[in-house]
């Protein structure tokens, strides 16, 4: 009984392999109709045809789990790129605002205006030395944020 079961199992396992190894033949009859079959016709000239199965020839296909991981990786990269571009956009806006403020302050200083500031609740005017220090500071800020110091 055990031997019969083993023989049956071997035959069942070998059957699909034989089916894949089967040849397919192609021939044309007298009326010009093309036929395909697994047996070569008698009295007719037929050519053997290569067939493709649904299986790929290589292991270049990813499993569903691998595809999910790949999609997650791509989404993470895209999210990171979006965050970087948002941070870059915020940095550019801040740089532009700093540039405009520095240019406005430089224009005010260059008009030889008296500049009044509030310190500890009291108003006072800047001395010429303090004005020169502020001018140099604003020129540095303009160079860093505008690309070059601007003359208003």
Protein backbone atom coordinates (compact mmCIF):
# COMPACT_ATOMS: atom_id res chain seq x y z
CA UNK A 1 0.00 0.00 0.00
CA UNK A 2 2.82 2.33 0.88
CA UNK A 3 4.56 1.66 -2.41
CA UNK A 4 1.40 2.46 -4.41
CA UNK A 5 0.97 5.76 -2.58
CA UNK A 6 4.58 6.70 -3.28
CA UNK A 7 4.22 5.82 -6.97
CA UNK A 8 1.01 7.84 -7.25
CA UNK A 9 2.67 10.84 -5.56
CA UNK A 10 5.64 10.70 -7.94
CA UNK A 11 3.35 10.50 -10.98
CA UNK A 12 1.24 13.42 -9.77
CA UNK A 13 4.36 15.50 -9.14
CA UNK A 14 5.80 14.68 -12.58
CA UNK A 15 2.59 15.41 -14.52
CA UNK A 16 2.84 19.23 -14.44
CA UNK A 17 6.51 19.05 -15.44
CA UNK A 18 5.58 16.94 -18.46
CA UNK A 19 2.80 19.36 -19.38
CA UNK A 20 5.24 22.28 -19.42
CA UNK A 21 7.66 20.28 -21.51
CA UNK A 22 4.99 19.46 -24.10
CA UNK A 23 5.51 20.87 -27.58
CA UNK A 24 3.00 22.95 -29.45
CA UNK A 25 2.79 22.64 -33.20
CA UNK A 26 1.50 25.13 -35.77
CA UNK A 27 0.36 24.27 -39.27
CA UNK A 28 -1.84 25.64 -42.03
CA UNK A 29 -4.44 23.50 -43.78
CA UNK A 30 -5.48 23.55 -47.45
CA UNK A 31 -7.98 26.36 -46.86
CA UNK A 32 -5.29 28.62 -45.35
CA UNK A 33 -6.55 28.27 -41.80
CA UNK A 34 -3.80 28.17 -39.15
CA UNK A 35 -4.11 25.48 -36.48
CA UNK A 36 -2.29 24.84 -33.23
CA UNK A 37 -2.06 21.51 -31.46
CA UNK A 38 -0.04 19.44 -29.03
CA UNK A 39 0.47 16.64 -31.57
CA UNK A 40 2.19 16.91 -34.90
CA UNK A 41 -0.36 16.32 -37.70
CA UNK A 42 0.15 13.39 -40.03
CA UNK A 43 0.65 14.23 -43.67
CA UNK A 44 1.17 17.93 -42.95
CA UNK A 45 4.29 19.95 -42.41
CA UNK A 46 4.21 21.65 -39.00
CA UNK A 47 6.59 23.84 -37.10
CA UNK A 48 7.25 23.72 -33.36
CA UNK A 49 6.21 26.87 -31.50
CA UNK A 50 7.77 28.18 -28.32
CA UNK A 51 5.15 29.06 -25.75
CA UNK A 52 5.38 31.27 -22.70
CA UNK A 53 3.82 30.38 -19.42
CA UNK A 54 2.53 32.83 -16.87
CA UNK A 55 5.71 32.51 -14.85
CA UNK A 56 8.63 34.87 -15.22
CA UNK A 57 11.98 33.53 -16.27
CA UNK A 58 13.92 35.33 -13.53
CA UNK A 59 13.56 36.25 -9.90
CA UNK A 60 13.15 39.96 -10.62
CA UNK A 61 9.58 40.06 -9.32
CA UNK A 62 9.04 41.35 -5.82
CA UNK A 63 6.78 39.73 -3.30
CA UNK A 64 3.82 41.78 -2.04
CA UNK A 65 5.67 42.47 1.22
CA UNK A 66 8.69 43.73 -0.70
CA UNK A 67 6.48 45.95 -2.84
CA UNK A 68 4.83 47.43 0.28
CA UNK A 69 8.24 48.11 1.82
CA UNK A 70 9.44 49.72 -1.42
CA UNK A 71 6.33 51.94 -1.59
CA UNK A 72 6.78 52.95 2.06
CA UNK A 73 10.43 53.79 1.38
CA UNK A 74 9.48 55.91 -1.64
CA UNK A 75 6.77 57.73 0.35
CA UNK A 76 9.24 58.43 3.17
CA UNK A 77 11.75 59.87 0.68
CA UNK A 78 9.06 62.03 -0.93
CA UNK A 79 7.92 63.28 2.49
CA UNK A 80 11.50 64.13 3.41
CA UNK A 81 11.94 66.05 0.14
CA UNK A 82 8.74 68.00 0.82
CA UNK A 83 9.90 68.88 4.35
CA UNK A 84 13.29 69.99 3.03
CA UNK A 85 11.67 72.16 0.36
CA UNK A 86 9.30 73.70 2.95
CA UNK A 87 12.24 74.49 5.24
CA UNK A 88 14.14 75.96 2.29
CA UNK A 89 11.13 78.11 1.36
CA UNK A 90 10.82 79.37 4.95
CA UNK A 91 14.55 80.17 5.00
CA UNK A 92 14.25 82.12 1.72
CA UNK A 93 11.28 84.13 3.05
CA UNK A 94 13.13 84.96 6.25
CA UNK A 95 16.22 85.93 4.26
CA UNK A 96 14.12 88.22 2.05
CA UNK A 97 12.53 89.87 5.08
CA UNK A 98 15.95 90.39 6.68
CA UNK A 99 17.25 91.91 3.44
CA UNK A 100 14.35 94.35 3.15
CA UNK A 101 14.67 95.42 6.80
CA UNK A 102 18.43 95.95 6.48
CA UNK A 103 17.97 97.98 3.27
CA UNK A 104 15.29 100.15 4.88
CA UNK A 105 17.49 100.81 7.92
CA UNK A 106 20.51 101.61 5.72
CA UNK A 107 18.45 104.07 3.70
CA UNK A 108 17.35 105.78 6.90
CA UNK A 109 20.92 106.02 8.22
CA UNK A 110 22.27 107.35 4.90
CA UNK A 111 19.80 110.27 4.94
CA UNK A 112 21.74 111.61 7.92
CA UNK A 113 18.64 111.46 10.06
CA UNK A 114 18.79 111.74 13.81
CA UNK A 115 17.91 108.31 15.14
CA UNK A 116 16.01 108.03 18.38
CA UNK A 117 15.83 104.79 20.37
CA UNK A 118 14.13 103.75 23.57
CA UNK A 119 16.31 102.34 26.33
CA UNK A 120 14.89 101.33 29.69
CA UNK A 121 11.76 103.34 29.08
CA UNK A 122 13.61 106.54 28.13
CA UNK A 123 14.11 107.99 24.65
CA UNK A 124 17.54 109.14 23.50
CA UNK A 125 19.32 109.95 20.23
CA UNK A 126 22.16 107.81 18.89
CA UNK A 127 25.63 109.34 18.77
CA UNK A 128 27.48 109.53 15.43
CA UNK A 129 29.70 106.61 16.55
CA UNK A 130 26.65 104.48 17.38
CA UNK A 131 25.10 105.38 14.02
CA UNK A 132 28.30 104.26 12.24
CA UNK A 133 28.23 100.94 14.18
CA UNK A 134 24.57 100.39 13.22
CA UNK A 135 25.38 101.23 9.59
CA UNK A 136 28.15 98.62 9.50
CA UNK A 137 25.87 96.07 11.16
CA UNK A 138 23.07 96.67 8.62
CA UNK A 139 25.54 96.48 5.72
CA UNK A 140 26.71 93.09 7.02
CA UNK A 141 23.10 91.87 7.32
CA UNK A 142 22.34 93.14 3.80
CA UNK A 143 25.42 91.35 2.40
CA UNK A 144 24.42 88.08 4.08
CA UNK A 145 20.75 88.22 3.07
CA UNK A 146 20.67 90.23 -0.15
CA UNK A 147 23.88 89.02 -1.72
CA UNK A 148 25.46 92.47 -1.59
CA UNK A 149 25.08 95.68 0.37
CA UNK A 150 22.50 97.89 -1.27
CA UNK A 151 22.69 101.64 -1.57
CA UNK A 152 19.24 103.15 -1.31
